[in-house]
XYZ file of C-alpha atoms in Angstrom:
569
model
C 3.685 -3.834 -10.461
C 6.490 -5.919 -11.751
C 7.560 -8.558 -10.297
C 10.817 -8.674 -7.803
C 13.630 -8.375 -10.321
C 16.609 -9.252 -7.862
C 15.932 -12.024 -5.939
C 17.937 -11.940 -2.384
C 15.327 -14.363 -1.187
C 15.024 -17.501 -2.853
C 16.338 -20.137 -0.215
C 13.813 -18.340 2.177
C 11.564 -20.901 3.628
C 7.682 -19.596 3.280
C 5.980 -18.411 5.772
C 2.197 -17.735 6.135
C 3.403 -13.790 6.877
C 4.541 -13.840 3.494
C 1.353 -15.129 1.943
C -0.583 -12.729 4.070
C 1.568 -9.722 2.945
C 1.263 -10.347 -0.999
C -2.899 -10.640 -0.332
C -2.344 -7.630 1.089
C -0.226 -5.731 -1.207
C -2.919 -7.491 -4.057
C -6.146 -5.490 -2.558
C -4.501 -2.325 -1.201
C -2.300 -1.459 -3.938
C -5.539 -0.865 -6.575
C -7.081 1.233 -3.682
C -4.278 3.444 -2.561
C -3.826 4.195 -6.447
C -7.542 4.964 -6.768
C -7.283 6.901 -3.060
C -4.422 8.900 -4.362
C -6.022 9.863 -7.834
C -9.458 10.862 -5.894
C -7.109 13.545 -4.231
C -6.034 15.384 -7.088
C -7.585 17.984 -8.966
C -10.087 18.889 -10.831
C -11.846 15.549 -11.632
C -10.621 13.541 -8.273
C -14.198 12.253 -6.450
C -12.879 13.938 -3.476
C -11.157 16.561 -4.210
C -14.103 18.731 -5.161
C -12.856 22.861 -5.771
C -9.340 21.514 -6.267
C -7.698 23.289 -9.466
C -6.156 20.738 -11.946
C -3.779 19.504 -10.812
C -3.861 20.154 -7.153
C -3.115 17.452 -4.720
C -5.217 18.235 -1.749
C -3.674 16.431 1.272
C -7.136 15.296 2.328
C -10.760 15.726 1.908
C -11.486 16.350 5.507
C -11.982 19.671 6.876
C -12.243 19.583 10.904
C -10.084 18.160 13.494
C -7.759 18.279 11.360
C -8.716 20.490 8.241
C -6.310 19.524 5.620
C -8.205 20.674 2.108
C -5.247 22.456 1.479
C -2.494 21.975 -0.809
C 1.091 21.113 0.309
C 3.738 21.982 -1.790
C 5.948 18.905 -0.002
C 3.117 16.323 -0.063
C 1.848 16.919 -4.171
C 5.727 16.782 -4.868
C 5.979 13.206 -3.121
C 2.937 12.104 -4.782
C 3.193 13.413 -8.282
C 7.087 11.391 -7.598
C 5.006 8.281 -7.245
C 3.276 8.903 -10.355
C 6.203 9.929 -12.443
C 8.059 6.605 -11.017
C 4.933 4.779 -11.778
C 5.243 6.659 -15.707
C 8.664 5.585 -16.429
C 8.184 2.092 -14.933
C 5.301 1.504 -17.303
C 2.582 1.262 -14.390
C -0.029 2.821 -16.226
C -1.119 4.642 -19.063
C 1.580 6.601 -20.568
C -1.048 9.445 -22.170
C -3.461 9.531 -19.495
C -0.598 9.612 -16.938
C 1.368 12.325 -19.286
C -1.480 14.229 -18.868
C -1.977 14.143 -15.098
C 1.709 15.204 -14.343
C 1.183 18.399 -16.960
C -1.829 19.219 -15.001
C 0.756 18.927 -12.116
C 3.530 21.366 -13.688
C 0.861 23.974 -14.800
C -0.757 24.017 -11.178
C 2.921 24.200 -9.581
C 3.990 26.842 -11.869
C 1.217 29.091 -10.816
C 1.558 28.358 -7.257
C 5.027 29.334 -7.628
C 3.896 32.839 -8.665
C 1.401 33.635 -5.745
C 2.604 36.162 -3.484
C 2.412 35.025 -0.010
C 3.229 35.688 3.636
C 6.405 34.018 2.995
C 7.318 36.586 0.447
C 6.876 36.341 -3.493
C 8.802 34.065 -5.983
C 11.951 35.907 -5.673
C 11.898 37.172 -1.846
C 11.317 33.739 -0.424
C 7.844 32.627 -1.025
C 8.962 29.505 -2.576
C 9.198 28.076 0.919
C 5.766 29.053 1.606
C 4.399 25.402 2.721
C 0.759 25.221 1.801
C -1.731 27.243 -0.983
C -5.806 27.114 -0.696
C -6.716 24.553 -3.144
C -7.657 26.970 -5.817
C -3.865 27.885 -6.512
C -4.211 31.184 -4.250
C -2.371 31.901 -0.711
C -3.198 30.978 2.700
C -2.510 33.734 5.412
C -3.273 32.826 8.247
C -0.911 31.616 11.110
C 1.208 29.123 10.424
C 4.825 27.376 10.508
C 7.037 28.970 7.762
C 9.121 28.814 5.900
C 9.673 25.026 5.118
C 12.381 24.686 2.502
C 12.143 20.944 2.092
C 9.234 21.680 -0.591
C 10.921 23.230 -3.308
C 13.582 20.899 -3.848
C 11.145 18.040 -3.394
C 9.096 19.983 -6.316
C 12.202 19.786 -8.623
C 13.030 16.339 -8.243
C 10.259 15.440 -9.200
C 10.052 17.799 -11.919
C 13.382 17.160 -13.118
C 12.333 13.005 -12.871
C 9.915 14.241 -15.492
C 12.038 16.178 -17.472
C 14.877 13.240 -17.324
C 12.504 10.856 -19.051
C 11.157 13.724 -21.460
C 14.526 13.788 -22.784
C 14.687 9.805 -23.355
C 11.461 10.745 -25.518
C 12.916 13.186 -27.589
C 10.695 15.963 -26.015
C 13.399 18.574 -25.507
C 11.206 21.521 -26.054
C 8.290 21.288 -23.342
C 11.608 20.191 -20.949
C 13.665 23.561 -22.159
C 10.427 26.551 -22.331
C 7.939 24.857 -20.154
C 9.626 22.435 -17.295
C 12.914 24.632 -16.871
C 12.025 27.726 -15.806
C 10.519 25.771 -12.674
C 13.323 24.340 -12.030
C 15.851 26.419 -11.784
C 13.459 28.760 -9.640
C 13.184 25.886 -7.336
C 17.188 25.085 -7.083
C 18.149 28.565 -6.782
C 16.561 29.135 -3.760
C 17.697 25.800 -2.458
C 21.514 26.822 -3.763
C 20.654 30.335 -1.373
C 19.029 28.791 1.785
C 20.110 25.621 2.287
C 22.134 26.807 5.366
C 18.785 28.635 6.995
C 16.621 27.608 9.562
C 12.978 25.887 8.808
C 9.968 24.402 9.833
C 10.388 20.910 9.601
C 8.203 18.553 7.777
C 5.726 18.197 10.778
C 5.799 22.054 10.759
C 6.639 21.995 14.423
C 9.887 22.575 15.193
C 12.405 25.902 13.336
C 15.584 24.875 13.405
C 18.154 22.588 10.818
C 16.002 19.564 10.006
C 18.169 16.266 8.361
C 15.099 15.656 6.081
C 14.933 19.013 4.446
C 18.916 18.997 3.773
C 18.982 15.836 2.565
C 16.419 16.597 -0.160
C 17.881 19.321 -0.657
C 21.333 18.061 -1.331
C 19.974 14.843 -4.033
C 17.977 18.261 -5.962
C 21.131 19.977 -6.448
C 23.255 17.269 -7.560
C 20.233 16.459 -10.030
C 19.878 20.097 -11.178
C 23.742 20.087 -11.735
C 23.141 17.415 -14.219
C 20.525 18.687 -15.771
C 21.626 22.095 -16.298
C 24.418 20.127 -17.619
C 22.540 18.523 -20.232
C 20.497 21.769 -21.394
C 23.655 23.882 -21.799
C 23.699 25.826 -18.674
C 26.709 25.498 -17.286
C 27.446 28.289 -15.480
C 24.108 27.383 -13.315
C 25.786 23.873 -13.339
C 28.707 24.443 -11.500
C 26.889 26.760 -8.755
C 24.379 23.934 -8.290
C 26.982 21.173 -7.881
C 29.621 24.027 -5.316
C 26.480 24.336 -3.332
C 25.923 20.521 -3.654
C 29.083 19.848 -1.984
C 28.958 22.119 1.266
C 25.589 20.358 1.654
C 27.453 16.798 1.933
C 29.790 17.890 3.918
C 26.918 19.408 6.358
C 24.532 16.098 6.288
C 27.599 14.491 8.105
C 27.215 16.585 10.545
C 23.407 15.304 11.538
C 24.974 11.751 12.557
C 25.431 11.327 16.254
C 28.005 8.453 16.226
C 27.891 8.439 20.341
C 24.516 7.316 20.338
C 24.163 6.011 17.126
C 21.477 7.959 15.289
C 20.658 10.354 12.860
C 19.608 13.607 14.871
C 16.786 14.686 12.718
C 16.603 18.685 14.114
C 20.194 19.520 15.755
C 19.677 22.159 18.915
C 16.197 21.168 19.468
C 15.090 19.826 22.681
C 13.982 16.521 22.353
C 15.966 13.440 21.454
C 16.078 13.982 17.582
C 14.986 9.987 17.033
C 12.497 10.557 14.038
C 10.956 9.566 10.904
C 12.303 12.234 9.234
C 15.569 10.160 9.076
C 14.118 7.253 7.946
C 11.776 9.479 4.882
C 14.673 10.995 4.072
C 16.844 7.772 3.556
C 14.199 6.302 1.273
C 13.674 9.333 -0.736
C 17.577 9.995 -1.473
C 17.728 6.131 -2.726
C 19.971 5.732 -5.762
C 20.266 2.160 -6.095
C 23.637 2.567 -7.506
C 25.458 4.265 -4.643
C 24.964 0.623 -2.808
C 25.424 0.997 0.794
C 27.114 4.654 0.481
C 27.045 6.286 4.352
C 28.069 9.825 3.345
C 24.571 10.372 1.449
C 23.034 7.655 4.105
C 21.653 4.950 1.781
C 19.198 2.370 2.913
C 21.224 -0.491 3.159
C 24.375 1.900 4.931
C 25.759 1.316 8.300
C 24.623 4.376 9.524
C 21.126 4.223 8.292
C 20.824 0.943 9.699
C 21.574 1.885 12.773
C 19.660 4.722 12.657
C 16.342 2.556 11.662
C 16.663 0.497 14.713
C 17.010 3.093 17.147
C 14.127 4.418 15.965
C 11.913 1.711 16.071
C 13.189 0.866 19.565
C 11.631 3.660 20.591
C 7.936 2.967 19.950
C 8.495 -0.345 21.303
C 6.992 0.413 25.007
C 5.222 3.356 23.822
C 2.222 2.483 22.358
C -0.624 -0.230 24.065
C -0.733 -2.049 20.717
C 2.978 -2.899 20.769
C 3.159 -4.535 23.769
C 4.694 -7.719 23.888
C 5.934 -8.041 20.710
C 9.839 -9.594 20.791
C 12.316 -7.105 20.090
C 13.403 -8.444 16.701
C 10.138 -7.855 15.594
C 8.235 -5.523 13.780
C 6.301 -2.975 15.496
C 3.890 0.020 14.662
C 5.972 3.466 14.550
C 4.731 6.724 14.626
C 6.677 10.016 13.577
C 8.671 10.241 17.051
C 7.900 9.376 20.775
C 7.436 12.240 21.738
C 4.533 13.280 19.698
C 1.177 14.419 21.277
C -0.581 15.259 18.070
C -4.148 14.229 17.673
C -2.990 12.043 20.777
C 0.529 10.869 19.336
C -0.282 7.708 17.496
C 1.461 5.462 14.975
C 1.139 6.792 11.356
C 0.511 4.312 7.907
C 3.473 6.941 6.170
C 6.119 6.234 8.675
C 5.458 1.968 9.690
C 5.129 1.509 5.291
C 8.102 3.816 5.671
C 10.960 1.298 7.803
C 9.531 -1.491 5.396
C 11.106 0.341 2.386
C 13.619 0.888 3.747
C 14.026 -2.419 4.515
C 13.090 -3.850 0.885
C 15.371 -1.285 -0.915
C 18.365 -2.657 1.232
C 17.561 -6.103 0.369
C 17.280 -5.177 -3.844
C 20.967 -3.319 -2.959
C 22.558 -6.269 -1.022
C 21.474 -8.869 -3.967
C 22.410 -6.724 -6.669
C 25.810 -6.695 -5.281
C 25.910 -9.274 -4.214
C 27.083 -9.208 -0.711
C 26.565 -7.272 2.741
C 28.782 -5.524 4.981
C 28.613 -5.925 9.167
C 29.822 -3.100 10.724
C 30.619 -1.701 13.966
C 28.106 0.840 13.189
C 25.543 -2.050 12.091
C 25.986 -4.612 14.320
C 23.792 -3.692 17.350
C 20.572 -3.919 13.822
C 22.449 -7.422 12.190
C 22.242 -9.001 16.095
C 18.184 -8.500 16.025
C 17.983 -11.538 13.532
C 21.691 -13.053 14.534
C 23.249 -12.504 18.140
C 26.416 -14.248 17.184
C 27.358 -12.635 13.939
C 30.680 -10.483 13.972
C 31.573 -7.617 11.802
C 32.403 -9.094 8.251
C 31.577 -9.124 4.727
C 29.107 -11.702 3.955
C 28.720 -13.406 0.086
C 25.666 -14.655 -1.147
C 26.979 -18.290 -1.415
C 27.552 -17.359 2.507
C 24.914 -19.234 5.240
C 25.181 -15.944 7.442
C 24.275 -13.996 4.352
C 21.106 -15.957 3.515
C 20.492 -15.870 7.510
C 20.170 -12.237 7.905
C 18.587 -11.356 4.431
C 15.771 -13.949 5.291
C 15.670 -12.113 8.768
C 15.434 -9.049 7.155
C 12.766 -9.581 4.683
C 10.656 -11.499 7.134
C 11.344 -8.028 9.611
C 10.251 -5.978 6.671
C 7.451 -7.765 5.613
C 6.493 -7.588 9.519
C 5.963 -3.561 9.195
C 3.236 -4.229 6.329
C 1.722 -6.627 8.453
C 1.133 -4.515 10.854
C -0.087 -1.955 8.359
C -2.672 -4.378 7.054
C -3.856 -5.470 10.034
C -5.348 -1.707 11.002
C -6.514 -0.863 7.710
C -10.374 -1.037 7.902
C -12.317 -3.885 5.248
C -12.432 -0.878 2.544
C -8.732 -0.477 2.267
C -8.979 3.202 2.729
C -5.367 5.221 5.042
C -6.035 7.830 7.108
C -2.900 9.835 8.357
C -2.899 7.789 12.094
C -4.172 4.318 14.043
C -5.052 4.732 17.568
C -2.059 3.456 19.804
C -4.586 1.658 22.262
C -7.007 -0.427 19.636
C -5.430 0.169 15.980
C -8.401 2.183 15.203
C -7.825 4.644 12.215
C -7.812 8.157 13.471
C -7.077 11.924 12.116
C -7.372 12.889 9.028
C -9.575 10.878 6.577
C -7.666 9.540 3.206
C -4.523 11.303 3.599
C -2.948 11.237 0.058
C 0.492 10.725 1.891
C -0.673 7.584 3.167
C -1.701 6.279 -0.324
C 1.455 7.367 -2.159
C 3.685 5.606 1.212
C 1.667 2.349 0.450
C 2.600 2.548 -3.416
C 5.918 3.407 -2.867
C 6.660 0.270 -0.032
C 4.868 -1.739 -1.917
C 7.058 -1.139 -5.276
C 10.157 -1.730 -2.870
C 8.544 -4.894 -1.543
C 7.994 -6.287 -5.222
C 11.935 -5.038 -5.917
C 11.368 -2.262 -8.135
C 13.895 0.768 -7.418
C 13.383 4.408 -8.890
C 16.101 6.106 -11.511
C 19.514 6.509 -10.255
C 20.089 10.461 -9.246
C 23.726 10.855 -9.306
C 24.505 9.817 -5.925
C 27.253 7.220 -7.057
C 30.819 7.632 -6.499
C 30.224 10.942 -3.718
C 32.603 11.392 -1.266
C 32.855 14.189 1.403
C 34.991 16.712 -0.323
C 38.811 17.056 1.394
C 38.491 20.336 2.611
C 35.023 20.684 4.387
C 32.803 23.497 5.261
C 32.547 22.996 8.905
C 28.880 24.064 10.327
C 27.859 25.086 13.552
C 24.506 25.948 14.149
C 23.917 29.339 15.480
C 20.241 30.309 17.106
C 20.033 34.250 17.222
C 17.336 35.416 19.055
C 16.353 39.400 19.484
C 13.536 41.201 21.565
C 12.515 43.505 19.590
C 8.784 45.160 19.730
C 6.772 45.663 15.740
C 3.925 47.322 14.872
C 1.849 45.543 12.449
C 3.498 45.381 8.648
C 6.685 45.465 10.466
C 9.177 42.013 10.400
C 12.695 41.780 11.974
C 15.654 40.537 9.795
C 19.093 39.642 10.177
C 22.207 40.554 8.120
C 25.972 40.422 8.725
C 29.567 39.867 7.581
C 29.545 36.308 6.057
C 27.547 34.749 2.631
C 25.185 32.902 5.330
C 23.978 36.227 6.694
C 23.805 38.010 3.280
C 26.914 39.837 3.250
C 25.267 42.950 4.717
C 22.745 43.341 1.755
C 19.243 44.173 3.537
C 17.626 43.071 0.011
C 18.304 39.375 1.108
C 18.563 39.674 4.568
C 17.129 36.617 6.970
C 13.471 36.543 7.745
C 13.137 36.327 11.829
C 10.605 33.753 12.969
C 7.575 35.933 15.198
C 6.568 32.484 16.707
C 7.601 33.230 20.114
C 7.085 37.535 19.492
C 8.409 39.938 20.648
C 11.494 36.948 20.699
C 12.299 36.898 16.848
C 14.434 34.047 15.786
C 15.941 32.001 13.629
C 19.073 29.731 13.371
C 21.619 29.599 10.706
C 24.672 27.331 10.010
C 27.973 29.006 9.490
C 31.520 28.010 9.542
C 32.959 27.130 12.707
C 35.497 29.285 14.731
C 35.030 32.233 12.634
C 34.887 35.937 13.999
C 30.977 37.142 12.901
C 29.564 40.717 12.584
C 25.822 41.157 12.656
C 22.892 43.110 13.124
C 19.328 43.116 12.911
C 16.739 45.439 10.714
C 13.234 46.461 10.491
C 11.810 46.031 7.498
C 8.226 47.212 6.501
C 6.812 47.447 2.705
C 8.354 50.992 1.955
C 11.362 51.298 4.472
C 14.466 49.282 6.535
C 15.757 50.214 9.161
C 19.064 49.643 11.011
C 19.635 48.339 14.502
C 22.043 51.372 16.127
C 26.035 51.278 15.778
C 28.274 49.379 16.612
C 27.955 46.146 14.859
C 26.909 43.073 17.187
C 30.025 40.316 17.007
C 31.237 37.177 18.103
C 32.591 33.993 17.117
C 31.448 30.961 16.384
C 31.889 27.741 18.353
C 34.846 24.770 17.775
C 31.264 22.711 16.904
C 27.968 21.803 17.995
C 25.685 24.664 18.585
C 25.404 27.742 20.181
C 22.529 30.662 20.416
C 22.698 34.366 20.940
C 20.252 36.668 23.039
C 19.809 40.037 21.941
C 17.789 43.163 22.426
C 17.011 45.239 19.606
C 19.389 48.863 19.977
């Protein structure tokens, strides 16, 4: 690692935290490398019947099994690596080699027919493979669309440097083609329901759109640069609506990012926080329409959410409330008992870190109404304001800051076990790791917060300079549901008068959800106050058929939400 490159923090005083933290960050960081590589395919030490270049999410196989294959977790690893590539944090050939293991691996996967369909009938949102690059069928929560544009942006990372090398030809016959696959089914179901990245809840999820919307402004630019700009201008259309829908996730009553609009629980998750750190562009500064670290709204956002383990779990108790705490993925979890994760706490400390590079590199910070309830943690008397480096208040609340952040790691470090090694969870009573054994997530999170902590940032994107475009698609989010009785081969579909329901075209109609059979559902955003025809089909391997006439119709709400119960005719 290098060392930190913009120094907010020199008139800090030092504390013994601080000491701790970089002993810390010393032993775990050649660890969670060497726990991360042992993941990945073929010649990781645990990751035994893994294809090259397979990330398997963990070695263990009961209670949880997770020697699968997520295409959303090796996309946020292999990210770590590439960032680790162009930094210089490790062997350029050796690494090289990895990441083409990587692209070869994902380019198969991306051909596997699967119950989500096949490459170009949906199965790119198809969540997990077995680790020997063919499908899983059994029962599970799909699709989840946050994995293919995860998959090109860290692809296109790749490519992006490739380029810098003068290595145009493996970008334009070998990385391309994956690409574009990827972005064109973001660019056609952005606006669709999914299973969210805990693969719990179908609805709109913030961290899936958000991903979504930093791939398409990337592929935009990259089709750019290879000459496709027909593909270019599509990417960057679709690029915009999505903007103009993230704003839609902020719940400025309360304060918060609502991480799954409709669904009922409180929407306070990580997925807001995950998001905010992997759609960092260092130079969009403190941008709040793409929700940057060190923005009003994601700072907001960050407290509530901590608040809310605060008197949740035994191991927080008593800890002041401008301290750090451990955080799990939201409070209402129950998983494996509904602990705090390593991914999520190392997660609020990057955040954290990559607001303090921002704020230094610009050299000032903004107090906003929006902020103010997170800048009176560390300062109950500062007002709204902009604050200068030469300022007291300034050097105040970015030594408050750092000392919060470096708080999070602390608490990371003090329930990893004498070996260093991350499962996915910590019990909430004793700190005791839990779940899944050496959960690759956990390793990358680690190398990622501590790469923040030590001030490196990851290559600009292209989110500098966005603004909401003038004239804004306006979403609502519209839950259909139908009772319709199948027979086995047989799914339910829905189709109707607008883009978002596939203009009547049965060929691309919306895969229904069975979760809840014979309820089929799924929720879509379209544009609000708009008159809406629509019906649903049957659709089996050799035949569709058509719910009766006449056409199903309504209109859509002024805004919010609304859902629709139907019986199949």
């Amino acid at each position: 690692m290098h060392p930190l490159s913009i120094s907010a923090l020199s008139s800090c005083a030092s504390t013994l935290q601080q000491s701790t933290i970089a002993d810390y960050v010393t032993k775990e960081l050649p660890i969670a490398q060497a726990g991360l590589l042992a993941n990945i395919g073929a010649d990781g030490t645990k990751s035994s019947g893994a294809y090259p270049g397979v990330v398997i999410a963990s070695p263990s196989t009961s209670d949880p099994d997770y020697l699968y294959t997520w295409t959303r977790d090796s996309s946020l690893v292999f990210k770590t690596l590439v960032d680790q590539l162009i930094t210089g944090g490790g062997s350029a050939g050796s690494m090289s080699s990895l990441i083409d293991m990587f692209v070869t691996a994902e380019a198969n996967i991306q051909q596997v027919p699967n119950p989500s369909g096949n490459v170009t009938t949906g199965g790119l949102g198809e969540p997990k493979f077995l680790i020997n690059e063919t499908a899983f069928t059994g029962a599970w929560g799909r699709p989840q669309r946050d994995g293919p544009a995860l998959r090109a942006t860290t692809l296109m990372t790749y490519a992006n440097w490739l380029l810098q090398q003068n290595n145009a030809s493996y970008v334009t016959n070998t990385l391309w083609p994956i690409i574009q696959l990827d972005l064109d089914y973001v660019a056609s179901s952005w606006n669709l329901s999914t299973y969210d990245l805990w693969e719990e809840v179908y609805a709109l999820s913030f961290f899936t759109s958000a991903v979504q919307h930093r791939s398409l402004r990337e592929g935009s630019a990259l089709a750019t640069t290879l000459g496709h700009s027909g593909l270019a201008n599509d990417y960057a259309s679709q690029a915009d609506s999505l903007l103009c829908f993230l704003q839609s996730f902020w719940n400025s009553t309360s304060g918060y990012i609502v991480a799954n609009p409709g669904v009922q629980r409180s929407g306070i998750d990580v997925n807001t926080v995950l998001a905010s750190i992997h759609t960092f562009d260092v130079g969009a500064g403190c941008d709040a329409t793409t929700y940057q670290p060190c923005s009003d709204k994601a700072l907001a956002n960050l407290k509530v959410y901590v608040d809310s383990f605060r008197g949740l779990y035994t191991i927080n108790f008593g800890i002041p409330a401008n301290e750090a705490v451990a955080t799990g993925r939201y409070f209402e979890d129950v998983y494996q008992g509904g602990n705090p994760w390593y991914l999520t706490t190392f997660a609020v400390a990057e955040q954290l870190y990559d607001a303090l590079v921002v704020w230094a590199q610009q050299g000032y910070l903004n107090v906003t109404d929006t902020s103010l309830d997170f800048f009176r943690m560390f300062d109950v008397s500062v007002s709204t304001g902009t604050y200068n480096t030469s300022s007291s208040t300034y050097g105040t609340l970015t030594c408050a800051v750092q000392s919060f952040a470096d708080g999070f790691v602390a608490i990371n470090a003090n329930y990893t076990p004498s070996d260093g090694s991350l499962a996915e969870q910590y019990s909430r009573t004793n700190g005791t790791p839990v779940s899944a054994v050496d959960l690759t997530w956990s390793y990358a999170s680690a190398l990622t917060a501590f790469a923040a902590f030590e001030g490196q940032t990851p290559v600009s994107w292209g989110a500098q300079g966005l603004s909401v475009p003038s004239t804004c698609y306006t979403p609502v989010s519209v839950t259909f549901n139908v009772d319709a009785t199948t027979v086995i081969g047989e799914s339910i579909y829905l189709t109707g008068s607008v883009p978002a329901l596939s203009n009547w075209d049965p060929s691309t109609a919306i895969l229904m959800s069975s979760a809840n059979y014979p309820i089929w559902s799924t929720t879509v955003s379209l544009p609000a106050d708009t008159p809406i025809q629509y019906k649903y089909i049957r659709k089996d391997a050799n035949s569709v058929t058509w719910e009766s006439d006449p056409n199903n119709a309504f209109t859509t709400v002024d805004s919010g939400s609304q859902t629709l119960n139907d019986l199949w005719r």
